[in-house]
CSV table of C-alpha atoms in Angstrom, one decimal:
chain,number,residue,atom,x,y,z
A,1,MET,CA,8.7,13.2,-12.6
A,2,GLN,CA,6.3,11.3,-15.1
A,3,SER,CA,6.1,7.8,-16.1
A,4,LYS,CA,8.3,6.8,-19.0
A,5,LEU,CA,5.6,4.6,-20.5
A,6,ALA,CA,3.0,7.4,-21.3
A,7,SER,CA,1.1,6.8,-24.5
A,8,ALA,CA,-1.2,8.8,-26.6
A,9,SER,CA,-3.9,6.1,-26.1
A,10,SER,CA,-3.9,6.6,-22.4
A,11,ALA,CA,-4.0,9.7,-20.2
A,12,PRO,CA,-1.7,10.3,-17.2
A,13,CYS,CA,-3.3,9.9,-13.8
A,14,ALA,CA,-2.3,11.2,-10.2
A,15,LEU,CA,-0.5,8.7,-8.1
A,16,ALA,CA,-3.1,9.4,-5.4
A,17,GLN,CA,-6.4,11.2,-5.3
A,18,GLY,CA,-7.5,14.0,-2.6
A,19,ALA,CA,-6.4,17.1,-1.0
A,20,PRO,CA,-2.8,17.8,-0.2
A,21,THR,CA,-3.7,17.6,3.5
A,22,ARG,CA,-5.7,14.5,3.7
A,23,ALA,CA,-4.1,11.5,5.5
A,24,ILE,CA,-2.8,8.7,3.5
A,25,ALA,CA,-1.1,6.9,6.4
A,26,PHE,CA,-0.8,6.8,10.2
A,27,ASP,CA,0.9,5.5,13.2
A,28,ALA,CA,0.9,6.2,17.0
A,29,ASP,CA,2.8,9.6,16.5
A,30,ARG,CA,1.4,11.1,13.4
A,31,GLU,CA,-0.8,11.1,10.3
A,32,ILE,CA,1.0,11.4,7.1
A,33,PRO,CA,-0.5,13.9,4.6
A,34,LEU,CA,-0.6,13.3,0.9
A,35,GLU,CA,1.8,16.2,0.1
A,36,THR,CA,4.4,14.6,2.3
A,37,PHE,CA,3.8,11.2,0.6
A,38,PHE,CA,4.4,12.8,-2.8
A,39,ALA,CA,7.6,14.5,-1.6
A,40,HIS,CA,8.8,10.9,-0.3
A,41,VAL,CA,7.9,9.4,-3.6
A,42,ARG,CA,9.7,11.9,-5.8
A,43,ALA,CA,12.8,11.7,-3.7
A,44,LEU,CA,13.0,7.8,-3.8
A,45,ALA,CA,12.2,7.7,-7.7
A,46,ALA,CA,15.0,10.1,-8.3
A,47,ARG,CA,17.4,7.5,-6.5
A,48,LEU,CA,16.2,4.2,-8.2
A,49,PRO,CA,18.6,2.6,-10.7
A,50,GLU,CA,17.7,2.1,-14.4
A,51,ALA,CA,15.9,-1.2,-14.7
A,52,THR,CA,12.6,-2.6,-15.9
A,53,HIS,CA,11.3,-4.5,-12.8
A,54,ALA,CA,11.8,-4.3,-9.0
A,55,VAL,CA,10.8,-6.6,-6.1
A,56,ASN,CA,9.2,-4.8,-3.3
A,57,LEU,CA,10.0,-6.4,0.0
A,58,CYS,CA,9.3,-3.7,2.5
A,59,GLU,CA,7.7,-4.7,5.6
A,60,ASP,CA,6.6,-1.4,6.8
A,61,ARG,CA,3.5,-0.7,4.8
A,62,TYR,CA,3.9,3.2,4.4
A,63,ARG,CA,7.5,2.3,3.1
A,64,PHE,CA,6.0,-0.3,0.7
A,65,LEU,CA,3.6,2.2,-0.5
A,66,VAL,CA,6.2,4.8,-1.1
A,67,ALA,CA,8.6,2.2,-2.8
A,68,PHE,CA,5.7,0.9,-5.1
A,69,CYS,CA,4.7,4.4,-6.3
A,70,ALA,CA,8.4,5.5,-6.7
A,71,VAL,CA,9.0,2.4,-9.0
A,72,ALA,CA,6.0,3.1,-11.1
A,73,LEU,CA,7.1,6.9,-11.3
A,74,ARG,CA,10.2,5.7,-12.9
A,75,GLY,CA,8.3,3.6,-15.4
A,76,GLN,CA,9.1,0.2,-13.8
A,77,THR,CA,7.1,-2.8,-12.9
A,78,THR,CA,6.9,-4.1,-9.3
A,79,LEU,CA,7.3,-7.9,-9.0
A,80,LEU,CA,5.1,-9.4,-6.3
A,81,PRO,CA,6.6,-13.0,-5.3
A,82,PRO,CA,4.1,-15.4,-3.8
A,83,SER,CA,6.0,-15.5,-0.4
A,84,ARG,CA,9.1,-14.0,1.2
A,85,THR,CA,11.1,-17.2,1.1
A,86,ARG,CA,14.5,-16.7,-0.6
A,87,ALA,CA,13.6,-19.4,-3.2
A,88,ALA,CA,10.3,-17.6,-4.3
A,89,ILE,CA,12.3,-14.3,-4.6
A,90,ASP,CA,15.0,-15.8,-6.7
A,91,GLU,CA,12.6,-17.7,-8.9
A,92,VAL,CA,10.6,-14.4,-9.8
A,93,ARG,CA,13.9,-12.6,-10.4
A,94,ALA,CA,15.1,-15.2,-12.7
A,95,LEU,CA,12.1,-14.7,-14.9
A,96,HIS,CA,13.0,-10.8,-15.0
A,97,PRO,CA,16.8,-10.7,-15.4
A,98,GLY,CA,18.4,-7.3,-14.3
A,99,SER,CA,15.6,-6.7,-11.8
A,100,TYR,CA,16.5,-5.3,-8.4
A,101,CYS,CA,15.1,-5.5,-4.8
A,102,LEU,CA,13.8,-2.7,-2.5
A,103,GLY,CA,13.5,-3.4,1.2
A,104,ASP,CA,13.6,-2.2,4.7
A,105,GLY,CA,14.8,-5.2,6.5
A,106,GLU,CA,17.6,-7.8,6.2
A,107,PRO,CA,19.7,-7.6,3.2
A,108,CYS,CA,18.9,-11.2,2.2
A,109,GLY,CA,15.5,-9.7,1.5
A,110,CYS,CA,13.5,-12.5,3.3
A,111,ASP,CA,12.9,-14.1,6.7
A,112,GLN,CA,16.0,-16.4,6.6
A,113,ALA,CA,18.7,-13.9,7.7
A,114,HIS,CA,21.5,-16.5,7.7
A,115,LEU,CA,21.3,-16.4,3.8
A,116,ALA,CA,23.8,-14.5,1.8
A,117,PRO,CA,22.6,-10.9,0.8
A,118,LEU,CA,20.6,-10.5,-2.2
A,119,PRO,CA,22.4,-9.1,-5.2
A,120,HIS,CA,21.2,-5.6,-6.4
A,121,TYR,CA,19.4,-5.0,-3.1
A,122,ILE,CA,18.6,-1.4,-2.1
A,123,ALA,CA,17.6,-0.5,1.4
A,124,LEU,CA,15.3,2.4,1.8
A,125,PRO,CA,17.0,5.3,3.7
A,126,ASP,CA,15.8,6.2,7.2
A,127,PRO,CA,14.3,8.8,7.4
A,128,LEU,CA,13.0,8.8,3.9
A,129,PRO,CA,14.2,11.8,2.0
A,130,ARG,CA,11.9,14.6,0.3
A,131,GLU,CA,11.9,16.3,-2.9
A,132,ALA,CA,9.6,19.3,-4.1
A,133,GLY,CA,8.0,19.1,-7.6
A,134,PRO,CA,5.0,18.8,-9.7
A,135,LEU,CA,2.0,16.3,-9.0
A,136,PRO,CA,3.4,12.8,-9.7
A,137,LEU,CA,1.7,11.3,-12.6
A,138,VAL,CA,1.7,7.6,-14.0
A,139,ASP,CA,0.1,6.5,-17.3
A,140,ASP,CA,-3.2,4.7,-16.9
A,141,ALA,CA,-2.1,1.9,-19.2
A,142,MET,CA,1.3,1.3,-17.6
A,143,LEU,CA,2.2,-2.3,-16.3
A,144,VAL,CA,2.7,-1.5,-12.7
A,145,ALA,CA,2.7,-4.7,-11.0
A,146,ILE,CA,3.0,-8.5,-11.6
A,147,GLY,CA,1.5,-10.6,-9.0
A,148,PHE,CA,2.1,-14.3,-8.5
A,149,THR,CA,-0.5,-16.9,-7.5
A,150,SER,CA,0.0,-18.6,-4.0
A,151,GLY,CA,0.8,-22.0,-5.4
A,152,SER,CA,-1.9,-23.6,-3.4
A,153,THR,CA,-2.9,-25.5,-6.4
A,154,GLY,CA,0.2,-25.8,-8.0
A,155,VAL,CA,3.0,-23.8,-9.6
A,156,PRO,CA,2.8,-20.0,-9.1
A,157,LYS,CA,1.6,-18.0,-12.1
A,158,PRO,CA,2.2,-14.5,-13.3
A,159,ASN,CA,-0.7,-11.9,-13.5
A,160,PRO,CA,0.1,-8.6,-14.9
A,161,LYS,CA,-1.8,-5.5,-13.5
A,162,THR,CA,-1.9,-2.2,-15.2
A,163,TRP,CA,-2.7,1.2,-13.2
A,164,ARG,CA,-6.1,1.2,-15.0
A,165,ASN,CA,-6.7,-2.4,-13.7
A,166,PHE,CA,-6.0,-1.3,-10.0
A,167,ARG,CA,-7.8,2.0,-10.3
A,168,THR,CA,-11.1,0.4,-11.6
A,169,SER,CA,-11.0,-2.5,-9.2
A,170,THR,CA,-10.5,0.0,-6.3
A,171,ALA,CA,-13.6,1.8,-7.3
A,172,GLN,CA,-15.5,-1.4,-7.2
A,173,ASN,CA,-14.0,-2.3,-3.6
A,174,LEU,CA,-14.8,1.0,-2.3
A,175,ALA,CA,-18.4,0.3,-3.3
A,176,ALA,CA,-18.4,-3.0,-1.8
A,177,LEU,CA,-17.3,-1.4,1.6
A,178,ALA,CA,-20.0,1.4,1.4
A,179,GLY,CA,-22.1,2.0,4.4
A,180,LEU,CA,-19.6,0.8,6.9
A,181,TRP,CA,-18.5,4.3,7.8
A,182,PRO,CA,-19.6,7.9,7.2
A,183,GLU,CA,-18.3,8.7,3.8
A,184,GLU,CA,-17.2,12.3,4.7
A,185,GLN,CA,-14.8,10.9,7.2
A,186,THR,CA,-11.4,9.4,6.5
A,187,LEU,CA,-11.4,5.5,7.0
A,188,HIS,CA,-8.3,4.2,9.1
A,189,VAL,CA,-7.3,0.6,8.0
A,190,VAL,CA,-5.3,-1.7,10.0
A,191,ALA,CA,-4.2,-4.9,8.0
A,192,THR,CA,-2.6,-8.1,9.1
A,193,VAL,CA,-2.0,-9.3,5.5
A,194,PRO,CA,1.2,-8.4,3.8
A,195,PRO,CA,1.0,-5.8,1.1
A,196,GLN,CA,2.8,-8.0,-1.4
A,197,HIS,CA,-0.3,-10.4,-1.4
A,198,MET,CA,-3.0,-9.2,-4.0
A,199,TYR,CA,-5.5,-8.9,-1.3
A,200,GLY,CA,-3.2,-6.9,0.9
A,201,MET,CA,-2.5,-4.8,-2.4
A,202,GLU,CA,-6.0,-4.0,-3.0
A,203,MET,CA,-7.2,-3.3,0.7
A,204,SER,CA,-4.2,-1.6,2.1
A,205,VAL,CA,-2.2,-0.1,-0.7
A,206,MET,CA,-4.7,0.8,-3.4
A,207,LEU,CA,-7.5,1.9,-1.2
A,208,PRO,CA,-5.4,4.7,0.5
A,209,LEU,CA,-4.3,5.8,-3.1
A,210,HIS,CA,-7.7,6.0,-4.6
A,211,GLY,CA,-10.1,6.6,-1.5
A,212,ASN,CA,-10.4,8.8,1.4
A,213,VAL,CA,-8.4,6.1,3.4
A,214,ALA,CA,-5.4,6.2,5.6
A,215,VAL,CA,-3.4,2.9,6.3
A,216,HIS,CA,-1.6,1.9,9.4
A,217,GLY,CA,2.1,1.5,8.6
A,218,GLY,CA,2.6,-1.8,10.5
A,219,ARG,CA,1.6,-5.3,10.0
A,220,PRO,CA,0.5,-6.3,13.5
A,221,PHE,CA,0.4,-10.0,14.2
A,222,PHE,CA,-0.6,-10.9,17.9
A,223,PRO,CA,-4.1,-9.8,19.2
A,224,GLN,CA,-2.5,-7.2,21.5
A,225,ASP,CA,-0.7,-5.6,18.6
A,226,VAL,CA,-3.7,-5.5,16.2
A,227,ALA,CA,-5.8,-3.8,19.2
A,228,GLN,CA,-3.0,-1.4,19.6
A,229,ALA,CA,-2.7,-0.4,16.0
A,230,LEU,CA,-6.5,0.0,15.9
A,231,GLY,CA,-6.3,2.2,19.0
A,232,GLU,CA,-4.0,4.6,17.2
A,233,ALA,CA,-6.5,5.3,14.5
A,234,ARG,CA,-8.1,8.8,14.6
A,235,GLY,CA,-11.3,8.0,12.4
A,236,PRO,CA,-13.5,5.0,11.7
A,237,ARG,CA,-11.6,1.8,11.8
A,238,LEU,CA,-11.6,-1.1,9.3
A,239,LEU,CA,-9.6,-4.3,10.2
A,240,VAL,CA,-8.4,-6.2,7.0
A,241,THR,CA,-7.6,-9.7,8.0
A,242,THR,CA,-8.0,-13.5,7.2
A,243,PRO,CA,-10.0,-16.3,8.7
A,244,VAL,CA,-7.1,-17.9,10.5
A,245,HIS,CA,-6.3,-14.5,12.2
A,246,LEU,CA,-9.8,-13.6,12.9
A,247,HIS,CA,-10.4,-16.8,14.9
A,248,ALA,CA,-7.2,-15.9,17.1
A,249,LEU,CA,-8.6,-12.4,17.6
A,250,VAL,CA,-12.0,-13.7,18.6
A,251,GLU,CA,-10.4,-16.1,21.2
A,252,SER,CA,-8.3,-13.3,22.8
A,253,GLN,CA,-9.3,-11.9,26.1
A,254,ILE,CA,-8.2,-8.4,25.5
A,255,ASP,CA,-10.3,-5.3,25.2
A,256,TRP,CA,-11.0,-4.0,21.7
A,257,PRO,CA,-11.6,-0.4,20.3
A,258,PRO,CA,-14.8,0.0,18.4
A,259,MET,CA,-14.5,-0.8,14.7
A,260,ALA,CA,-16.5,0.2,11.6
A,261,GLY,CA,-16.1,-3.1,10.2
A,262,ILE,CA,-14.0,-6.2,9.4
A,263,VAL,CA,-12.9,-7.5,5.9
A,264,THR,CA,-11.8,-11.0,5.5
A,265,ALA,CA,-10.4,-13.0,2.5
A,266,THR,CA,-8.0,-15.6,1.3
A,267,ALA,CA,-9.7,-18.6,2.7
A,268,PRO,CA,-13.4,-19.7,3.3
A,269,LEU,CA,-14.9,-17.9,6.4
A,270,PRO,CA,-16.9,-20.5,8.5
A,271,GLN,CA,-20.5,-19.0,9.2
A,272,ALA,CA,-20.1,-19.6,12.8
A,273,LEU,CA,-16.9,-17.8,13.1
A,274,ALA,CA,-18.3,-14.7,11.2
A,275,ALA,CA,-21.3,-14.7,13.7
A,276,ALA,CA,-18.9,-15.0,16.5
A,277,ALA,CA,-16.8,-12.0,15.3
A,278,GLU,CA,-19.8,-9.8,14.8
A,279,ALA,CA,-20.8,-10.6,18.4
A,280,ARG,CA,-17.3,-10.0,19.8
A,281,PHE,CA,-16.5,-6.8,18.1
A,282,GLY,CA,-19.9,-5.2,17.6
A,283,CYS,CA,-19.5,-4.6,13.8
A,284,GLU,CA,-20.3,-6.1,10.5
A,285,VAL,CA,-17.9,-8.6,9.1
A,286,ARG,CA,-17.8,-8.6,5.2
A,287,GLU,CA,-16.1,-11.4,3.5
A,288,VAL,CA,-14.8,-10.6,-0.2
A,289,PHE,CA,-14.1,-13.2,-2.9
A,290,GLY,CA,-11.4,-12.8,-5.6
A,291,SER,CA,-8.1,-14.1,-6.8
A,292,THR,CA,-4.7,-12.8,-7.9
A,293,GLU,CA,-6.1,-13.3,-11.5
A,294,THR,CA,-9.3,-11.3,-11.0
A,295,CYS,CA,-8.7,-9.2,-7.8
A,296,VAL,CA,-11.9,-8.9,-5.6
A,297,ILE,CA,-15.2,-9.6,-7.5
A,298,ALA,CA,-17.7,-10.4,-4.9
A,299,ARG,CA,-18.7,-9.9,-1.2
A,300,ARG,CA,-21.2,-11.3,1.4
A,301,ARG,CA,-22.2,-10.9,5.1
A,302,THR,CA,-21.1,-14.3,5.9
A,303,ALA,CA,-23.0,-14.4,9.2
A,304,HIS,CA,-26.2,-14.0,7.6
A,305,GLU,CA,-25.8,-15.1,4.1
A,306,GLN,CA,-24.3,-18.0,2.0
A,307,ALA,CA,-24.7,-16.6,-1.4
A,308,TRP,CA,-22.3,-13.9,-3.0
A,309,THR,CA,-23.1,-10.8,-4.6
A,310,PRO,CA,-20.9,-9.8,-7.5
A,311,LEU,CA,-19.5,-6.4,-7.5
A,312,PRO,CA,-20.8,-3.7,-9.8
A,313,GLY,CA,-20.0,-4.7,-13.7
A,314,VAL,CA,-18.8,-8.3,-12.7
A,315,ARG,CA,-20.5,-10.9,-15.0
A,316,LEU,CA,-20.1,-14.6,-14.2
A,317,THR,CA,-20.7,-17.5,-16.8
A,318,PRO,CA,-20.4,-21.0,-15.4
A,319,GLN,CA,-18.5,-23.5,-17.5
A,320,PRO,CA,-18.0,-27.3,-17.1
A,321,ASP,CA,-14.6,-26.8,-15.8
A,322,GLY,CA,-14.9,-23.5,-13.8
A,323,THR,CA,-16.6,-19.9,-14.2
A,324,GLN,CA,-15.7,-17.2,-16.7
A,325,VAL,CA,-15.4,-13.8,-15.0
A,326,GLN,CA,-16.0,-10.6,-17.0
A,327,ALA,CA,-15.3,-7.2,-15.4
A,328,ALA,CA,-14.5,-3.5,-16.1
A,329,HIS,CA,-11.1,-4.0,-14.5
A,330,LEU,CA,-10.1,-7.0,-16.5
A,331,PRO,CA,-8.7,-6.6,-20.0
A,332,GLN,CA,-10.1,-9.9,-21.2
A,333,PRO,CA,-12.3,-12.7,-19.5
A,334,VAL,CA,-10.8,-14.8,-17.0
A,335,VAL,CA,-11.6,-18.5,-16.2
A,336,LEU,CA,-11.4,-19.4,-12.7
A,337,ALA,CA,-11.4,-23.0,-11.5
A,338,ASP,CA,-14.2,-22.3,-9.0
A,339,LEU,CA,-17.5,-23.9,-9.8
A,340,MET,CA,-20.3,-21.3,-9.1
A,341,GLU,CA,-24.1,-21.7,-9.2
A,342,VAL,CA,-25.5,-18.5,-10.4
A,343,GLN,CA,-29.0,-17.8,-8.8
A,344,ASP,CA,-32.0,-15.8,-10.6
A,345,ASP,CA,-31.2,-12.7,-8.7
A,346,GLY,CA,-27.3,-12.6,-9.9
A,347,ARG,CA,-25.8,-13.8,-6.7
A,348,PHE,CA,-24.0,-17.1,-6.7
A,349,LEU,CA,-22.9,-19.9,-4.3
A,350,LEU,CA,-19.5,-21.7,-4.6
A,351,ARG,CA,-19.7,-25.4,-5.2
A,352,GLY,CA,-15.9,-26.1,-4.9
A,353,ARG,CA,-13.4,-26.5,-7.7
A,354,GLN,CA,-13.2,-29.0,-10.5
A,355,ALA,CA,-9.8,-30.1,-9.3
A,356,ASP,CA,-11.3,-30.6,-5.8
A,357,LEU,CA,-14.1,-33.0,-6.9
A,358,LEU,CA,-13.7,-36.7,-6.1
A,359,GLU,CA,-15.1,-39.6,-7.8
A,360,ILE,CA,-14.5,-43.2,-6.3
A,361,ALA,CA,-16.5,-46.3,-6.9
A,362,GLY,CA,-19.3,-44.2,-8.5
A,363,LYS,CA,-19.5,-41.9,-5.5
A,364,ARG,CA,-18.7,-38.1,-5.4
A,365,ALA,CA,-17.3,-35.8,-2.7
A,366,SER,CA,-15.1,-32.7,-2.4
A,367,LEU,CA,-11.9,-32.1,-0.7
A,368,GLY,CA,-13.6,-28.8,0.7
A,369,ASP,CA,-16.4,-30.6,2.2
A,370,LEU,CA,-14.1,-33.4,3.7
A,371,THR,CA,-12.0,-30.7,5.1
A,372,ARG,CA,-15.0,-29.0,6.7
A,373,ARG,CA,-15.9,-32.2,8.3
A,374,LEU,CA,-12.5,-32.8,9.7
A,375,LEU,CA,-12.5,-29.3,11.3
A,376,ALA,CA,-16.0,-29.9,12.7
A,377,ILE,CA,-14.6,-32.8,15.0
A,378,PRO,CA,-14.2,-31.7,18.6
A,379,GLY,CA,-10.6,-31.2,19.6
A,380,VAL,CA,-9.5,-30.4,15.9
A,381,ARG,CA,-7.9,-27.1,16.1
A,382,ASP,CA,-6.7,-27.0,12.4
A,383,GLY,CA,-6.5,-29.5,9.4
A,384,VAL,CA,-6.8,-30.1,5.6
A,385,VAL,CA,-7.6,-33.0,3.5
A,386,PHE,CA,-5.9,-33.2,0.1
A,387,GLN,CA,-5.2,-35.5,-2.8
A,388,LEU,CA,-1.7,-37.1,-3.6
A,389,ASP,CA,-0.2,-37.5,-7.0
A,390,GLU,CA,0.5,-41.1,-6.8
A,391,PRO,CA,-2.4,-43.7,-7.2
A,392,ASP,CA,-3.8,-45.7,-4.5
A,393,ASP,CA,-2.4,-48.8,-6.3
A,394,ALA,CA,1.0,-48.3,-7.7
A,395,ARG,CA,0.5,-51.1,-10.2
A,396,HIS,CA,-2.2,-49.0,-11.8
A,397,PRO,CA,-0.7,-45.3,-12.5
A,398,GLY,CA,-4.2,-44.3,-14.0
A,399,GLY,CA,-6.0,-45.4,-10.9
A,400,VAL,CA,-7.6,-43.3,-8.1
A,401,ARG,CA,-5.1,-40.9,-6.3
A,402,ARG,CA,-4.7,-41.4,-2.7
A,403,ILE,CA,-6.4,-38.9,0.0
A,404,ALA,CA,-4.2,-37.6,2.8
A,405,ALA,CA,-4.9,-35.3,5.6
A,406,LEU,CA,-2.7,-33.2,8.1
A,407,VAL,CA,-4.5,-32.4,11.5
A,408,VAL,CA,-3.7,-30.3,14.4
A,409,ALA,CA,-5.2,-32.1,17.4
A,410,PRO,CA,-2.8,-32.2,20.4
A,411,ASP,CA,-5.3,-34.3,22.6
A,412,LEU,CA,-6.5,-36.7,19.9
A,413,HIS,CA,-4.9,-39.9,18.5
A,414,GLU,CA,-5.0,-40.5,14.7
A,415,ARG,CA,-7.4,-43.4,15.1
A,416,ASP,CA,-9.8,-41.3,17.1
A,417,ILE,CA,-9.9,-38.6,14.3
A,418,LEU,CA,-10.5,-41.3,11.9
A,419,GLU,CA,-13.3,-42.8,13.9
A,420,ALA,CA,-15.0,-39.6,14.0
A,421,LEU,CA,-14.7,-39.0,10.5
A,422,ARG,CA,-16.2,-42.4,9.6
A,423,ARG,CA,-19.5,-41.4,11.3
A,424,SER,CA,-20.0,-38.7,8.6
A,425,VAL,CA,-17.7,-39.7,5.7
A,426,ASP,CA,-18.2,-42.6,3.3
A,427,PRO,CA,-15.3,-45.0,3.8
A,428,VAL,CA,-14.1,-44.8,0.3
A,429,PHE,CA,-13.2,-41.0,1.2
A,430,LEU,CA,-11.5,-41.6,4.3
A,431,PRO,CA,-7.8,-40.4,4.3
A,432,ARG,CA,-5.5,-43.3,3.7
A,433,ARG,CA,-2.7,-41.1,5.2
A,434,LEU,CA,-3.7,-39.0,8.3
A,435,VAL,CA,-0.8,-37.4,10.2
A,436,ARG,CA,-1.1,-35.3,13.2
A,437,VAL,CA,1.2,-32.1,13.2
A,438,ASP,CA,2.1,-29.1,15.5
A,439,ALA,CA,0.9,-26.7,12.9
A,440,LEU,CA,0.0,-26.5,9.2
A,441,PRO,CA,2.5,-24.8,6.7
A,442,ARG,CA,0.3,-21.8,6.3
A,443,ASN,CA,1.9,-18.8,4.4
A,444,GLU,CA,1.6,-15.2,5.4
A,445,THR,CA,-2.1,-15.2,4.4
A,446,GLY,CA,-3.2,-18.3,5.9
A,447,LYS,CA,-3.1,-20.3,2.6
A,448,LEU,CA,-1.6,-23.7,2.2
A,449,PRO,CA,0.7,-24.2,-0.8
A,450,ARG,CA,0.4,-27.7,-2.2
A,451,ALA,CA,4.3,-28.2,-2.2
A,452,GLU,CA,4.5,-27.5,1.6
A,453,LEU,CA,1.7,-29.8,2.3
A,454,LEU,CA,3.5,-32.7,0.4
A,455,ARG,CA,6.9,-31.8,2.0
A,456,VAL,CA,5.4,-31.9,5.6
A,457,LEU,CA,3.5,-35.1,4.9
A,458,GLN,CA,6.6,-36.7,3.7
A,459,SER,CA,8.7,-35.5,6.6
A,460,ASN,CA,6.2,-37.0,8.9
A,461,MET,CA,5.8,-40.3,7.3
A,462,ASN,CA,9.7,-41.0,7.4
């Protein structure tokens, strides 16, 4: 079965590269060869309804991979909501009437099992059926996915991705990981990030499709589960994770199998944590930089360097309000809100975001730097500084907007935290509202959606 959207201007491509016997996925019991994967994809594609879009909610990473490719084989586009909340799923589907959902969990399609079942929900059969046939092909120019931003800076925005976009960016990602393991061996990836997130798509879905890579079917959460999944690998091991998760793994007291490397993204990785992880696990930690809009565009070894190295073909042009990104996998330039200082050797330093920059009484600061200073206080386990929508003085709507902070510090009082901040922060930038909470409202990738920050702050102020 071939994609319906093939065109004369773009050649069809195989859904996955490699010999029929090479492993594309694994778990404790087996390795799944490419030929079995193709049989699963063909069988599921034949059972999908007529539609233009599908929401892939599969928790099992191999089943996500099968469903994603089956949807593409039918000429349909996969929608990737910014989270698995019912509101996020419904919002994305409202933009694409007639779409359906694929999943392997509760029929509500999310973590809120008490809600009514999703309409047009298809549960993947267990076991997955197989169907013989020719090599599955998809057109290179086909729109295979629409990813939505996390909402950490506002309303989630759609970002379309063609097969060519993913194929080209995956080649860059494989180059960025080069040197971590012998190329003649199959890399075995264990990921703690969901496949629905663009970082998870790139590192745990597209890598096994286009590289000599096998991915673990699970999404382990607790350190013991992560170690067990890594132990089930039959080749060089790569852990794909986030700074929040990596911190928990470093602090765990369990034994770890040897790893070829660790990749992290979604939030800034503190240099001290990167160094601690390299010492703890005996391997290199590579941090990658990207976005839903651009995919991964740069890397660095954070334990030893601050500057980022752009991936091959990536060109950066600083602008007053951000940075323009050009790359082979992008159909047109993309402007990110990140302010970058490009050095003479082509590497760059991140200088925050225009929206994060604060100017009060002629003085300047950034929310990112204020958050780093907050996290540096002994006893602070987690925290964030952000700016509210309303001005400090309600009588002057155009005035300076208030600064607030949420802090996880069980053994500290709010006044102690503010006093510690006062030692390194100008008084004009001290949070006017600082609230201790049990945990920050981080999503599955460790990010902090702005709407959730405002909700938690408001609920703790009442």
